[in-house]
mmCIF file of N, CA and C in Angstrom:
data_model
loop_
_atom_site.group_PDB
_atom_site.id
_atom_site.type_symbol
_atom_site.label_atom_id
_atom_site.label_comp_id
_atom_site.label_asym_id
_atom_site.label_seq_id
_atom_site.Cartn_x
_atom_site.Cartn_y
_atom_site.Cartn_z
ATOM 1 N N UNK C 1 54.833 143.881 48.302
ATOM 2 C CA UNK C 1 55.561 143.522 47.364
ATOM 3 C C UNK C 1 55.065 142.636 46.316
ATOM 4 N N UNK C 2 54.031 141.976 46.431
ATOM 5 C CA UNK C 2 53.375 141.270 45.562
ATOM 6 C C UNK C 2 52.544 141.992 44.624
ATOM 7 N N UNK C 3 52.006 143.122 45.155
ATOM 8 C CA UNK C 3 51.490 143.973 44.115
ATOM 9 C C UNK C 3 52.249 144.542 43.068
ATOM 10 N N UNK C 4 53.697 144.582 43.360
ATOM 11 C CA UNK C 4 54.645 145.034 42.288
ATOM 12 C C UNK C 4 54.497 144.121 40.884
ATOM 13 N N UNK C 5 54.279 142.724 41.238
ATOM 14 C CA UNK C 5 54.341 141.812 40.179
ATOM 15 C C UNK C 5 53.028 142.052 39.326
ATOM 16 N N UNK C 6 52.059 142.615 39.728
ATOM 17 C CA UNK C 6 50.894 142.937 39.085
ATOM 18 C C UNK C 6 51.212 144.265 38.155
ATOM 19 N N UNK C 7 51.831 145.295 38.508
ATOM 20 C CA UNK C 7 51.742 146.550 37.875
ATOM 21 C C UNK C 7 53.194 146.666 37.073
ATOM 22 N N UNK C 8 54.034 145.734 37.155
ATOM 23 C CA UNK C 8 55.136 145.803 36.184
ATOM 24 C C UNK C 8 54.927 145.539 34.967
ATOM 25 N N UNK C 9 55.206 146.273 33.990
ATOM 26 C CA UNK C 9 54.860 145.837 32.568
ATOM 27 C C UNK C 9 55.411 144.595 32.092
ATOM 28 N N UNK C 10 54.616 143.797 31.502
ATOM 29 C CA UNK C 10 55.130 142.394 31.194
ATOM 30 C C UNK C 10 54.264 141.882 29.951
ATOM 31 N N UNK C 11 54.388 140.614 30.002
ATOM 32 C CA UNK C 11 53.666 139.994 28.706
ATOM 33 C C UNK C 11 52.053 140.634 28.496
ATOM 34 N N UNK C 12 51.456 140.501 29.561
ATOM 35 C CA UNK C 12 49.908 141.010 29.450
ATOM 36 C C UNK C 12 49.874 142.514 29.351
ATOM 37 N N UNK C 13 50.859 143.216 29.522
ATOM 38 C CA UNK C 13 50.822 144.802 29.082
ATOM 39 C C UNK C 13 51.066 144.959 27.606
ATOM 40 N N UNK C 14 51.965 144.004 27.168
ATOM 41 C CA UNK C 14 52.292 144.096 25.919
ATOM 42 C C UNK C 14 50.982 143.738 24.858
ATOM 43 N N UNK C 15 50.388 142.592 25.272
ATOM 44 C CA UNK C 15 49.269 142.334 24.664
ATOM 45 C C UNK C 15 47.980 143.207 24.576
ATOM 46 N N UNK C 16 47.850 143.836 25.903
ATOM 47 C CA UNK C 16 47.029 144.953 25.703
ATOM 48 C C UNK C 16 47.313 146.150 24.973
ATOM 49 N N UNK C 17 48.493 146.437 24.940
ATOM 50 C CA UNK C 17 48.966 147.770 24.006
ATOM 51 C C UNK C 17 48.949 147.158 22.597
ATOM 52 N N UNK C 18 49.247 146.149 22.276
ATOM 53 C CA UNK C 18 49.064 145.711 20.816
ATOM 54 C C UNK C 18 47.515 145.695 20.405
ATOM 55 N N UNK C 19 46.766 145.184 21.330
ATOM 56 C CA UNK C 19 45.374 145.112 20.801
ATOM 57 C C UNK C 19 44.506 146.515 20.859
ATOM 58 N N UNK C 20 45.214 147.365 21.752
ATOM 59 C CA UNK C 20 44.631 148.797 21.806
ATOM 60 C C UNK C 20 45.254 149.561 20.447
ATOM 61 N N UNK C 21 46.406 149.151 19.980
ATOM 62 C CA UNK C 21 46.892 149.695 18.742
ATOM 63 C C UNK C 21 46.122 149.193 17.513
ATOM 64 N N UNK C 22 45.843 147.802 17.432
ATOM 65 C CA UNK C 22 45.182 147.157 16.420
ATOM 66 C C UNK C 22 43.722 147.347 16.265
ATOM 67 N N UNK C 23 43.111 147.280 17.440
ATOM 68 C CA UNK C 23 41.624 147.458 17.618
ATOM 69 C C UNK C 23 40.943 148.460 18.423
ATOM 70 N N UNK C 24 41.791 149.500 18.990
ATOM 71 C CA UNK C 24 41.372 150.590 19.720
ATOM 72 C C UNK C 24 41.068 150.370 21.239
ATOM 73 N N UNK C 25 40.383 151.277 21.929
ATOM 74 C CA UNK C 25 40.006 151.130 23.236
ATOM 75 C C UNK C 25 39.140 149.986 23.627
ATOM 76 N N UNK C 26 38.218 149.668 22.623
ATOM 77 C CA UNK C 26 37.480 148.478 22.827
ATOM 78 C C UNK C 26 38.090 147.131 22.840
ATOM 79 N N UNK C 27 38.860 147.094 22.017
ATOM 80 C CA UNK C 27 39.962 145.762 21.907
ATOM 81 C C UNK C 27 40.818 145.700 23.235
ATOM 82 N N UNK C 28 41.455 146.936 23.626
ATOM 83 C CA UNK C 28 42.120 146.839 24.858
ATOM 84 C C UNK C 28 41.366 146.576 26.101
ATOM 85 N N UNK C 29 40.074 147.075 26.113
ATOM 86 C CA UNK C 29 39.452 146.835 27.276
ATOM 87 C C UNK C 29 38.840 145.247 27.338
ATOM 88 N N UNK C 30 38.592 144.714 26.142
ATOM 89 C CA UNK C 30 38.263 143.249 26.133
ATOM 90 C C UNK C 30 39.269 142.323 26.513
ATOM 91 N N UNK C 31 40.444 142.857 25.953
ATOM 92 C CA UNK C 31 41.732 142.115 26.346
ATOM 93 C C UNK C 31 42.154 142.116 28.015
ATOM 94 N N UNK C 32 41.939 143.331 28.513
ATOM 95 C CA UNK C 32 42.084 143.502 29.916
ATOM 96 C C UNK C 32 41.089 142.722 30.780
ATOM 97 N N UNK C 33 39.742 142.623 30.331
ATOM 98 C CA UNK C 33 38.817 142.007 30.892
ATOM 99 C C UNK C 33 39.286 140.436 30.998
ATOM 100 N N UNK C 34 39.561 140.032 29.665
ATOM 101 C CA UNK C 34 40.093 138.441 29.685
ATOM 102 C C UNK C 34 41.254 138.088 30.547
ATOM 103 N N UNK C 35 42.279 139.243 30.651
ATOM 104 C CA UNK C 35 43.178 138.731 31.535
ATOM 105 C C UNK C 35 42.919 138.943 32.789
ATOM 106 N N UNK C 36 42.067 139.775 33.196
ATOM 107 C CA UNK C 36 41.609 139.872 34.614
ATOM 108 C C UNK C 36 40.946 138.452 35.064
ATOM 109 N N UNK C 37 39.985 138.202 34.231
ATOM 110 C CA UNK C 37 39.044 136.791 34.607
ATOM 111 C C UNK C 37 40.222 135.811 34.626
ATOM 112 N N UNK C 38 41.238 135.470 33.827
ATOM 113 C CA UNK C 38 42.199 134.529 33.854
ATOM 114 C C UNK C 38 42.952 134.373 35.080
ATOM 115 N N UNK C 39 43.179 135.642 35.724
ATOM 116 C CA UNK C 39 44.001 135.815 36.778
ATOM 117 C C UNK C 39 43.119 135.377 37.888
ATOM 118 N N UNK C 40 41.943 135.912 37.977
ATOM 119 C CA UNK C 40 41.113 135.355 38.976
ATOM 120 C C UNK C 40 40.692 133.776 39.261
ATOM 121 N N UNK C 41 40.622 133.324 38.026
ATOM 122 C CA UNK C 41 40.450 131.861 37.865
ATOM 123 C C UNK C 41 41.530 131.151 38.560
ATOM 124 N N UNK C 42 42.840 131.787 38.174
ATOM 125 C CA UNK C 42 44.179 131.104 38.485
ATOM 126 C C UNK C 42 44.229 131.226 40.133
ATOM 127 N N UNK C 43 43.963 132.413 40.606
ATOM 128 C CA UNK C 43 43.938 132.627 42.024
ATOM 129 C C UNK C 43 42.942 131.618 42.876
ATOM 130 N N UNK C 44 41.774 131.419 42.301
ATOM 131 C CA UNK C 44 40.620 130.758 43.013
ATOM 132 C C UNK C 44 41.151 129.254 42.921
ATOM 133 N N UNK C 45 41.767 128.812 41.814
ATOM 134 C CA UNK C 45 42.137 127.358 41.735
ATOM 135 C C UNK C 45 43.285 127.177 42.679
ATOM 136 N N UNK C 46 44.162 128.093 42.725
ATOM 137 C CA UNK C 46 45.303 127.908 43.738
ATOM 138 C C UNK C 46 44.861 128.009 44.965
ATOM 139 N N UNK C 47 44.041 128.803 45.388
ATOM 140 C CA UNK C 47 43.526 128.951 46.691
ATOM 141 C C UNK C 47 42.970 127.761 47.245
ATOM 142 N N UNK C 48 41.989 127.105 46.606
ATOM 143 C CA UNK C 48 41.058 126.043 46.871
ATOM 144 C C UNK C 48 41.508 124.497 46.600
ATOM 145 N N UNK C 49 42.099 124.488 45.390
ATOM 146 C CA UNK C 49 42.572 122.980 45.208
ATOM 147 C C UNK C 49 44.055 122.829 45.359
ATOM 148 N N UNK C 50 44.870 123.327 44.778
ATOM 149 C CA UNK C 50 46.236 122.923 45.036
ATOM 150 C C UNK C 50 46.695 123.094 46.321
ATOM 151 N N UNK C 51 46.405 124.361 47.006
ATOM 152 C CA UNK C 51 46.825 124.595 48.362
ATOM 153 C C UNK C 51 46.376 123.386 49.246
ATOM 154 N N UNK C 52 45.016 122.876 49.088
ATOM 155 C CA UNK C 52 44.552 122.116 49.900
ATOM 156 C C UNK C 52 45.129 120.596 49.753
ATOM 157 N N UNK C 53 45.428 120.338 48.433
ATOM 158 C CA UNK C 53 46.169 118.930 48.226
ATOM 159 C C UNK C 53 47.362 119.013 48.952
ATOM 160 N N UNK C 54 48.275 120.088 48.439
ATOM 161 C CA UNK C 54 49.620 120.172 48.985
ATOM 162 C C UNK C 54 49.657 120.267 50.603
ATOM 163 N N UNK C 55 48.880 120.909 51.078
ATOM 164 C CA UNK C 55 48.645 120.951 52.725
ATOM 165 C C UNK C 55 48.301 119.542 53.492
ATOM 166 N N UNK C 56 47.478 118.993 52.610
ATOM 167 C CA UNK C 56 47.062 117.518 53.105
ATOM 168 C C UNK C 56 48.281 116.467 52.852
ATOM 169 N N UNK C 57 48.979 116.773 51.764
ATOM 170 C CA UNK C 57 50.017 115.706 51.758
ATOM 171 C C UNK C 57 51.382 116.230 51.672
ATOM 172 N N UNK C 58 52.229 116.442 52.747
ATOM 173 C CA UNK C 58 53.225 117.106 52.688
ATOM 174 C C UNK C 58 54.395 116.480 52.040
ATOM 175 N N UNK C 59 54.336 115.079 51.902
ATOM 176 C CA UNK C 59 55.177 114.334 50.853
ATOM 177 C C UNK C 59 55.179 114.770 49.524
ATOM 178 N N UNK C 60 53.941 115.043 48.870
ATOM 179 C CA UNK C 60 53.755 115.581 47.630
ATOM 180 C C UNK C 60 54.344 116.838 47.467
ATOM 181 N N UNK C 61 54.063 117.829 48.435
ATOM 182 C CA UNK C 61 54.514 119.262 48.426
ATOM 183 C C UNK C 61 55.988 119.027 48.299
ATOM 184 N N UNK C 62 56.728 118.294 49.038
ATOM 185 C CA UNK C 62 58.153 118.206 49.276
ATOM 186 C C UNK C 62 58.847 117.617 47.957
ATOM 187 N N UNK C 63 58.208 116.746 47.320
ATOM 188 C CA UNK C 63 58.490 116.001 46.148
ATOM 189 C C UNK C 63 58.450 117.207 44.859
ATOM 190 N N UNK C 64 57.300 117.913 44.839
ATOM 191 C CA UNK C 64 57.324 118.871 43.942
ATOM 192 C C UNK C 64 58.265 120.193 44.160
ATOM 193 N N UNK C 65 58.507 120.263 45.295
ATOM 194 C CA UNK C 65 59.565 121.404 45.705
ATOM 195 C C UNK C 65 60.841 120.897 45.062
ATOM 196 N N UNK C 66 61.390 119.658 45.464
ATOM 197 C CA UNK C 66 62.567 119.096 45.019
ATOM 198 C C UNK C 66 62.523 118.883 43.515
ATOM 199 N N UNK C 67 61.690 118.501 42.871
ATOM 200 C CA UNK C 67 61.612 118.424 41.708
ATOM 201 C C UNK C 67 61.827 119.556 40.853
ATOM 202 N N UNK C 68 60.979 120.768 41.199
ATOM 203 C CA UNK C 68 61.144 122.205 40.866
ATOM 204 C C UNK C 68 62.701 122.646 40.981
ATOM 205 N N UNK C 69 63.263 122.440 42.191
ATOM 206 C CA UNK C 69 64.598 122.808 42.350
ATOM 207 C C UNK C 69 65.590 122.169 41.472
ATOM 208 N N UNK C 70 65.385 120.923 41.150
ATOM 209 C CA UNK C 70 66.200 120.092 40.429
ATOM 210 C C UNK C 70 66.199 120.515 38.641
ATOM 211 N N UNK C 71 64.949 120.951 38.549
ATOM 212 C CA UNK C 71 64.808 121.346 37.102
ATOM 213 C C UNK C 71 65.437 122.657 36.830
ATOM 214 N N UNK C 72 65.235 123.491 37.823
ATOM 215 C CA UNK C 72 65.880 125.042 37.749
ATOM 216 C C UNK C 72 67.441 124.745 37.832
ATOM 217 N N UNK C 73 67.948 123.759 38.438
ATOM 218 C CA UNK C 73 69.412 123.476 38.658
ATOM 219 C C UNK C 73 69.811 122.793 37.193
ATOM 220 N N UNK C 74 68.959 122.041 36.678
ATOM 221 C CA UNK C 74 69.504 121.578 35.210
ATOM 222 C C UNK C 74 69.327 122.487 34.279
ATOM 223 N N UNK C 75 68.328 123.502 34.303
ATOM 224 C CA UNK C 75 68.334 124.601 33.325
ATOM 225 C C UNK C 75 69.497 125.575 33.293
ATOM 226 N N UNK C 76 69.886 125.847 34.585
ATOM 227 C CA UNK C 76 71.260 126.498 34.995
ATOM 228 C C UNK C 76 72.343 125.998 34.484
ATOM 229 N N UNK C 77 72.603 124.643 34.656
ATOM 230 C CA UNK C 77 73.756 123.986 34.333
ATOM 231 C C UNK C 77 73.658 123.987 32.703
ATOM 232 N N UNK C 78 72.747 123.640 32.216
ATOM 233 C CA UNK C 78 72.589 123.419 30.662
ATOM 234 C C UNK C 78 72.967 124.940 30.047
ATOM 235 N N UNK C 79 72.421 126.064 30.769
ATOM 236 C CA UNK C 79 72.712 127.336 30.043
ATOM 237 C C UNK C 79 74.428 127.647 30.325
ATOM 238 N N UNK C 80 74.759 127.206 31.535
ATOM 239 C CA UNK C 80 76.267 127.693 31.860
ATOM 240 C C UNK C 80 77.056 126.775 30.823
ATOM 241 N N UNK C 81 76.859 125.437 30.629
ATOM 242 C CA UNK C 81 77.636 124.713 29.616
ATOM 243 C C UNK C 81 77.510 125.100 28.198
ATOM 244 N N UNK C 82 76.406 125.480 27.891
ATOM 245 C CA UNK C 82 75.946 126.089 26.495
ATOM 246 C C UNK C 82 76.803 127.290 26.106
ATOM 247 N N UNK C 83 76.816 128.003 27.176
ATOM 248 C CA UNK C 83 77.425 129.269 26.981
ATOM 249 C C UNK C 83 79.113 129.197 26.878
ATOM 250 N N UNK C 84 79.425 128.119 27.658
ATOM 251 C CA UNK C 84 80.957 128.021 27.893
ATOM 252 C C UNK C 84 81.491 127.441 26.540
ATOM 253 N N UNK C 85 80.761 126.346 26.012
ATOM 254 C CA UNK C 85 81.103 125.724 24.797
ATOM 255 C C UNK C 85 81.046 126.534 23.504
ATOM 256 N N UNK C 86 80.281 127.576 23.711
ATOM 257 C CA UNK C 86 80.077 128.451 22.463
ATOM 258 C C UNK C 86 78.783 128.373 21.699
ATOM 259 N N UNK C 87 77.906 127.211 22.293
ATOM 260 C CA UNK C 87 76.580 127.044 21.535
ATOM 261 C C UNK C 87 75.456 127.939 21.837
ATOM 262 N N UNK C 88 74.790 128.311 20.867
ATOM 263 C CA UNK C 88 73.835 129.256 20.912
ATOM 264 C C UNK C 88 72.623 128.637 20.402
ATOM 265 N N UNK C 89 71.348 128.954 20.829
ATOM 266 C CA UNK C 89 70.061 128.526 20.412
ATOM 267 C C UNK C 89 69.613 129.109 19.091
#
């Protein structure tokens, strides 16, 4: 299931397509390489630093989890109330 996130077209795909149209195959190749390096850095940082900190301090993990859930709830209620009242962005 996790591999599907990497193969579904998204922002990275759009960027590669844009650069391939503007700069050809060389531009698309460099863009793809940059995206791959960024994903690799992100994964390594997540594996070695953030996971270690959150595993060591369960209170911090729970605090972040509840803050994230509260923020998502806040975004959802804001969206519901803005559409209910007819407000648009």
